[in-house]
PDB file of C-alpha atoms in Angstrom:
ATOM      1  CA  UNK A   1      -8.885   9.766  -7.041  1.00 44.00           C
ATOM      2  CA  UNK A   2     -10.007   7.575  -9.828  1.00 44.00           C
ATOM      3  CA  UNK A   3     -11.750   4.349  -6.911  1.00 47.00           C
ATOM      4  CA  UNK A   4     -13.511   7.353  -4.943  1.00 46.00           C
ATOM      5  CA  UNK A   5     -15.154   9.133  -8.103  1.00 47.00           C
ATOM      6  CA  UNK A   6     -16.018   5.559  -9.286  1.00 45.00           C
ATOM      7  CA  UNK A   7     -17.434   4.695  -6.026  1.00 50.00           C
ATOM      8  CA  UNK A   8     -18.685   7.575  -4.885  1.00 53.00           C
ATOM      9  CA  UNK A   9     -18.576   8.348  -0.916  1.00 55.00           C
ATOM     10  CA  UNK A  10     -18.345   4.715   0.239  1.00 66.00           C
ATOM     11  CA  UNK A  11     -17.130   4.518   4.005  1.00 77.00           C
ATOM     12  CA  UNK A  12     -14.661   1.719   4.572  1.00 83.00           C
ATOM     13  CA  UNK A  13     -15.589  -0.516   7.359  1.00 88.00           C
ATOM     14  CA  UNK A  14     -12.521  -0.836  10.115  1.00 90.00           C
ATOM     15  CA  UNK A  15     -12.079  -4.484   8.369  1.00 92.00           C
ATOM     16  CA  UNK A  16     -12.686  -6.523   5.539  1.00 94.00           C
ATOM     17  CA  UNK A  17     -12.583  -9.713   3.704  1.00 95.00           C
ATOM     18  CA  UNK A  18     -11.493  -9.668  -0.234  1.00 95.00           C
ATOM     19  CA  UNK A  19     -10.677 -12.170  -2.686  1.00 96.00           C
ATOM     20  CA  UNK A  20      -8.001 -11.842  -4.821  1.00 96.00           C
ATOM     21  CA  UNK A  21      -8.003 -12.815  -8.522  1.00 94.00           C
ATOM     22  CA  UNK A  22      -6.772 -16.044  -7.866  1.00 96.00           C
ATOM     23  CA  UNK A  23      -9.211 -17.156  -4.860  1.00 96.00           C
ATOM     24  CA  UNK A  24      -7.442 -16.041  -2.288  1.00 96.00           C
ATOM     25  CA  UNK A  25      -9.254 -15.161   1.012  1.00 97.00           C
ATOM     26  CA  UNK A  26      -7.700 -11.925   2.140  1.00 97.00           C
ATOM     27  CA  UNK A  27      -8.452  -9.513   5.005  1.00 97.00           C
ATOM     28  CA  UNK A  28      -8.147  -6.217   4.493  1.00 97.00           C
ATOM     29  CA  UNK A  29      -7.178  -3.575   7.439  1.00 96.00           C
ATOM     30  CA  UNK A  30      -4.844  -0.626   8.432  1.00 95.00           C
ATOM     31  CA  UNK A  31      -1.896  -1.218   9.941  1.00 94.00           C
ATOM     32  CA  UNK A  32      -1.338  -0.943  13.748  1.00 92.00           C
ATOM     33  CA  UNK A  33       1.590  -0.530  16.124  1.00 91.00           C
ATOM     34  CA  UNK A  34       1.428  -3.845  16.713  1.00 91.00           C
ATOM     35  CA  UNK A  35       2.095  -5.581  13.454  1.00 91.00           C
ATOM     36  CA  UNK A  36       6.044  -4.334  13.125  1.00 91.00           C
ATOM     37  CA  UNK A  37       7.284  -7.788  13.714  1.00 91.00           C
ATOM     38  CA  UNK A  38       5.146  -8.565  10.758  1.00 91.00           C
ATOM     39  CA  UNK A  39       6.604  -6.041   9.053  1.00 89.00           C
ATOM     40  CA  UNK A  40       9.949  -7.245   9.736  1.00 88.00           C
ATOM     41  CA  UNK A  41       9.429 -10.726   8.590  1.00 90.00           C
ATOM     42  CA  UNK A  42       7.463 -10.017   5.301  1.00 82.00           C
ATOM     43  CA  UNK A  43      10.584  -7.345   4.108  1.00 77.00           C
ATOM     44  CA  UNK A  44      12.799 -10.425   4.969  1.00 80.00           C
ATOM     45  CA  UNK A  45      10.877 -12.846   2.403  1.00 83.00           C
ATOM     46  CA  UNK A  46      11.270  -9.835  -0.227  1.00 72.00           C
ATOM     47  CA  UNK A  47      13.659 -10.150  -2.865  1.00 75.00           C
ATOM     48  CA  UNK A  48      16.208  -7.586  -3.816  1.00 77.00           C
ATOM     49  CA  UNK A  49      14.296  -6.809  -6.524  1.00 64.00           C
ATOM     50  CA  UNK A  50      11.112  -6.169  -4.576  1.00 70.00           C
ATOM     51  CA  UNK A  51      13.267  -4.274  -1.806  1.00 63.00           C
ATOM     52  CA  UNK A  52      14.900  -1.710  -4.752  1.00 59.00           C
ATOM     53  CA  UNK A  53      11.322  -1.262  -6.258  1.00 61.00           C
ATOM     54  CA  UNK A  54       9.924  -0.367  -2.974  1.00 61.00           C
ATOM     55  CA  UNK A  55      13.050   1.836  -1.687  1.00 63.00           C
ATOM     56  CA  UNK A  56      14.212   3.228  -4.821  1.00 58.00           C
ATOM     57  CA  UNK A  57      17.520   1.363  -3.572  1.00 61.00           C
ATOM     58  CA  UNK A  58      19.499  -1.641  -2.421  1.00 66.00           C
ATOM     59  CA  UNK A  59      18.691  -1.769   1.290  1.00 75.00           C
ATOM     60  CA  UNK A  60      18.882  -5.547   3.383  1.00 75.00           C
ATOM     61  CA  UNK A  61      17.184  -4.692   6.492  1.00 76.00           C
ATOM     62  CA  UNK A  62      14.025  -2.174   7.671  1.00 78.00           C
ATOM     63  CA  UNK A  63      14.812   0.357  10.303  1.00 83.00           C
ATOM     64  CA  UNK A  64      12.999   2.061  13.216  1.00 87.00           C
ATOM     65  CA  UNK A  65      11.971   4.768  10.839  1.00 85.00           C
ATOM     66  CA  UNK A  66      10.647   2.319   7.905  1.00 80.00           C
ATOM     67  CA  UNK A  67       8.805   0.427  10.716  1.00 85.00           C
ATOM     68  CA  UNK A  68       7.468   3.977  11.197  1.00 85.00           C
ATOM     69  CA  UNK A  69       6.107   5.138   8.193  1.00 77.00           C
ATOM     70  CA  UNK A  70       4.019   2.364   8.173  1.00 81.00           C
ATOM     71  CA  UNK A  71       3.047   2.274  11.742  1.00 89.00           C
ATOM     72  CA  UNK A  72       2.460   5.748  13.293  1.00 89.00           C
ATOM     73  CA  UNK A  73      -0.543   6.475  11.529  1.00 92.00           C
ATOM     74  CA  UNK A  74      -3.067   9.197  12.784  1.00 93.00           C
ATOM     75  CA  UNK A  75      -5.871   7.852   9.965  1.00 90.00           C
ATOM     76  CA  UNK A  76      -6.092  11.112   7.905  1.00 95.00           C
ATOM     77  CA  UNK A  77      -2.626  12.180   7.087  1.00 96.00           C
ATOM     78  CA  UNK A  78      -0.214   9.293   7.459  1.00 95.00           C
ATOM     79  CA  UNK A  79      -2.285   5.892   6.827  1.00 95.00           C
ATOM     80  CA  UNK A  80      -1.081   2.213   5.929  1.00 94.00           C
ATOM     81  CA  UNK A  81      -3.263  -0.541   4.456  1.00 96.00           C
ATOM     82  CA  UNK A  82      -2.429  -4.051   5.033  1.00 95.00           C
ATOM     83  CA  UNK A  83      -3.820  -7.488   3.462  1.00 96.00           C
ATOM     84  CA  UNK A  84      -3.346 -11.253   4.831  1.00 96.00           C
ATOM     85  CA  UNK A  85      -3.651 -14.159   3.770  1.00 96.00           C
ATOM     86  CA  UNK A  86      -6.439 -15.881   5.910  1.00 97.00           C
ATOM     87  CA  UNK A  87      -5.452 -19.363   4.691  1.00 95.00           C
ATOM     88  CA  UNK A  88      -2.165 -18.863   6.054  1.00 92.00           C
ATOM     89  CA  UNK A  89      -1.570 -17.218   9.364  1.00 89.00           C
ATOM     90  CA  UNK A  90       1.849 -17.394   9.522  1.00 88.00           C
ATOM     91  CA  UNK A  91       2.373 -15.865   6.468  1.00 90.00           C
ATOM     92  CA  UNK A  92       3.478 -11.787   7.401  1.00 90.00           C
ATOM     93  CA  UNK A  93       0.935 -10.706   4.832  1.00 91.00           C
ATOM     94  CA  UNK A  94      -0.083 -10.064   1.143  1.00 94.00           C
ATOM     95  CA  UNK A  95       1.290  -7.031   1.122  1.00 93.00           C
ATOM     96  CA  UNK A  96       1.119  -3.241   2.623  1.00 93.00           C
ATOM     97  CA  UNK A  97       0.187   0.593   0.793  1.00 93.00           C
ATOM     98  CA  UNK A  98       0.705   4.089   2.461  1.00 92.00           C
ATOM     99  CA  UNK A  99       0.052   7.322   1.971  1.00 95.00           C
ATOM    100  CA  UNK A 100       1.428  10.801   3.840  1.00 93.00           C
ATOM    101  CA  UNK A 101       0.371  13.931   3.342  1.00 97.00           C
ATOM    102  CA  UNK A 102       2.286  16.705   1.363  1.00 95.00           C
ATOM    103  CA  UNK A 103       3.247  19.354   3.336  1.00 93.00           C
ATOM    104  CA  UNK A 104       3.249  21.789   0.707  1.00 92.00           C
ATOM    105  CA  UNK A 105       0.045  20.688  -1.196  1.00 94.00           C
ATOM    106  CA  UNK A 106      -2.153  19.634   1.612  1.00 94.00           C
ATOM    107  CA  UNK A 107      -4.550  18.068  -0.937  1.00 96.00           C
ATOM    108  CA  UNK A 108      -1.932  15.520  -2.187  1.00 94.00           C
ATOM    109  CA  UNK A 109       0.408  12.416  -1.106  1.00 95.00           C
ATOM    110  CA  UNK A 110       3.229  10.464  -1.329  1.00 89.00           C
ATOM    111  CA  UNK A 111       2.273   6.816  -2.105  1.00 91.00           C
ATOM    112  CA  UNK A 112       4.147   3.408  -1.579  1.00 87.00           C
ATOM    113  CA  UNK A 113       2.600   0.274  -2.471  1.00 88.00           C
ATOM    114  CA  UNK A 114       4.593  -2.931  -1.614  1.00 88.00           C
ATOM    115  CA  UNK A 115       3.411  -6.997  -2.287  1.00 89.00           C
ATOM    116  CA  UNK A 116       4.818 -10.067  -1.189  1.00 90.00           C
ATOM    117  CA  UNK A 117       6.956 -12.023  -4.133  1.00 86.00           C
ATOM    118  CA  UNK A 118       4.208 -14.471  -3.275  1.00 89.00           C
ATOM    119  CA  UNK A 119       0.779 -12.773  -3.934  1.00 91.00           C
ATOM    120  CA  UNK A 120       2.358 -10.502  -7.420  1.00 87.00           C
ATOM    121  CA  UNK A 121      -0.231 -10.637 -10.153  1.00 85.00           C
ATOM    122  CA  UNK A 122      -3.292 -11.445  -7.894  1.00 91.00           C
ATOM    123  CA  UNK A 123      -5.014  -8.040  -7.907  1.00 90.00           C
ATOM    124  CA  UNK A 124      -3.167  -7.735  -4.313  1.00 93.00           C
ATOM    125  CA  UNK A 125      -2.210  -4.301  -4.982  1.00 87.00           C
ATOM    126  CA  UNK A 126      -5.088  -2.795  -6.793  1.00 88.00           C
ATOM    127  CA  UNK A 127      -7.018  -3.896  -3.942  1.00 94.00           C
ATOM    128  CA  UNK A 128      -4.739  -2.033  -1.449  1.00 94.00           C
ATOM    129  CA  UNK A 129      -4.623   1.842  -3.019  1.00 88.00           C
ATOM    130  CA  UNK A 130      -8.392   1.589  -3.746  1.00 91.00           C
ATOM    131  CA  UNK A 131      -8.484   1.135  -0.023  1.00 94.00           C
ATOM    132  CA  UNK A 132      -6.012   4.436  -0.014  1.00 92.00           C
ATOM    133  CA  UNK A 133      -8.023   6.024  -2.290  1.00 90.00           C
ATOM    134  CA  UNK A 134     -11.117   5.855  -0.486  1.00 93.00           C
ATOM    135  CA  UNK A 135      -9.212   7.048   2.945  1.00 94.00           C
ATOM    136  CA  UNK A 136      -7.587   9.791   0.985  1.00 95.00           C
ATOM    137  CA  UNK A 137     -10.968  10.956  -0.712  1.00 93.00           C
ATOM    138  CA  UNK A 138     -12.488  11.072   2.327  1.00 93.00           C
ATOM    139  CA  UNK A 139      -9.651  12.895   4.003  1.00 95.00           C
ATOM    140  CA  UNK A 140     -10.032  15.666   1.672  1.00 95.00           C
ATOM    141  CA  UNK A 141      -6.457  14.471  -0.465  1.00 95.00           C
ATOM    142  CA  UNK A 142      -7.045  14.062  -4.434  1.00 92.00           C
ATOM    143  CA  UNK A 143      -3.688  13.878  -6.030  1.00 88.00           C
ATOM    144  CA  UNK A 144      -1.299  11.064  -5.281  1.00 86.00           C
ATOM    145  CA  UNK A 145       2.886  10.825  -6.416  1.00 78.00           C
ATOM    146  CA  UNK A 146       4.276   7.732  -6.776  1.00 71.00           C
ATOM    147  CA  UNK A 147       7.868   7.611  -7.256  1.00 66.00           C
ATOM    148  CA  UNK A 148       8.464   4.086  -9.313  1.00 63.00           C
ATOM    149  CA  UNK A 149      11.461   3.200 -10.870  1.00 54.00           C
ATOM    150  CA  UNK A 150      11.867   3.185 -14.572  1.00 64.00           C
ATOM    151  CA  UNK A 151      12.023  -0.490 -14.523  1.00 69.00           C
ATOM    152  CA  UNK A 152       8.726  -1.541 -13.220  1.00 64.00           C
ATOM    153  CA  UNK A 153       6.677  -2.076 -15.982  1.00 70.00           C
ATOM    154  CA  UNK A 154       3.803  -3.697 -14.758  1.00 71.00           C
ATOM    155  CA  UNK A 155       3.386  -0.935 -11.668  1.00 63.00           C
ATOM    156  CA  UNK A 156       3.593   2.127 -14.363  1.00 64.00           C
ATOM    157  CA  UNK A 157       1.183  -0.012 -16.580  1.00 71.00           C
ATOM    158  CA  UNK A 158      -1.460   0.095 -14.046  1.00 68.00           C
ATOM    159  CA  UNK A 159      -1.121   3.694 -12.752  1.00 65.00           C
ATOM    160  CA  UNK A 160      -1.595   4.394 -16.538  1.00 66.00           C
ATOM    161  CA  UNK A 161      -4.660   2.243 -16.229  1.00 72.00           C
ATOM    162  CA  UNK A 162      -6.129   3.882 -13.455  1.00 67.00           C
ATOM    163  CA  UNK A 163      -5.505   7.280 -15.066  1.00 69.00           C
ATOM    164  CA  UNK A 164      -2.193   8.574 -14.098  1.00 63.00           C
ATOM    165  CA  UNK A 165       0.382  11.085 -15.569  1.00 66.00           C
ATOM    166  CA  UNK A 166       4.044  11.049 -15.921  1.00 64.00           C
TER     167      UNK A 166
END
């Protein structure tokens, strides 16, 4: 829980603004029922690539259950950041990160982190799983899995940066 030992016990407000690397004005928030269409439209814009990264597979459209994950969230167990782009409303979003709960190891969770083609190499995703972090650390979680595929360089890079093992 590398942000929340850095940080220390810093509550996240409901909202936020953030600006990426590149100047982008971003707003920062969990994800609610009510963004699936969203969700729908910004998996659409994905490539391939970006879809097999995420899914660990070749999939062309989200289900009920993807929609899901990311939307039935109880903020302590099952929680979902999102960022958008406040430039561009239209845009689904910067991108989205998740985290649920281990039911064997109740002080760890699986983690997905997933960024618009678009918004790659802004600091988009750092952003998004220090927001994680801080919800995990204060939900009492302080491991986190990742499963990444072997060809993601850059992702593996920075979990190695932030201090994680293989």
């Amino acid at each position: 829980m590398l942000f929340a030992k850095l940080l220390g016990h810093v509550e996240l407000p409901e909202s936020f603004h953030y600006e990426l690397d590149d100047g982008t004005r971003a707003l920062l928030r969990p994800v609610r029922a009510e963004d699936a269409q969203r969700l729908r439209d910004g998996f659409d814009k994905l490539s391939k690539l970006a879809r097999r990264r995420r899914f660990l597979e070749d999939i062309d459209t989200l289900t009920d259950e993807h929609i899901a994950e990311l939307t039935d969230v109880d903020d302590r167990d099952h929680v979902a950041w999102g960022a958008l782009d406040l430039a561009n409303p239209q845009v689904p979003g910067i991108g989205v990160a998740r985290y649920v709960r281990l039911v064997e190891d109740h002080h760890a969770a699986d983690v997905a982190v997933t960024v618009a083609d678009e918004y790659r190499g802004r600091g988009a995703s750092l952003i998004l799983m220090a927001c994680l972090h801080l919800t995990a650390h204060r939900n009492g979680i302080r491991h986190f899995y990742f499963d990444v595929l072997a060809d993601n360089d850059r992702f593996i890079n920075q979990l190695h940066e932030l201090g994680a093992e293989h």
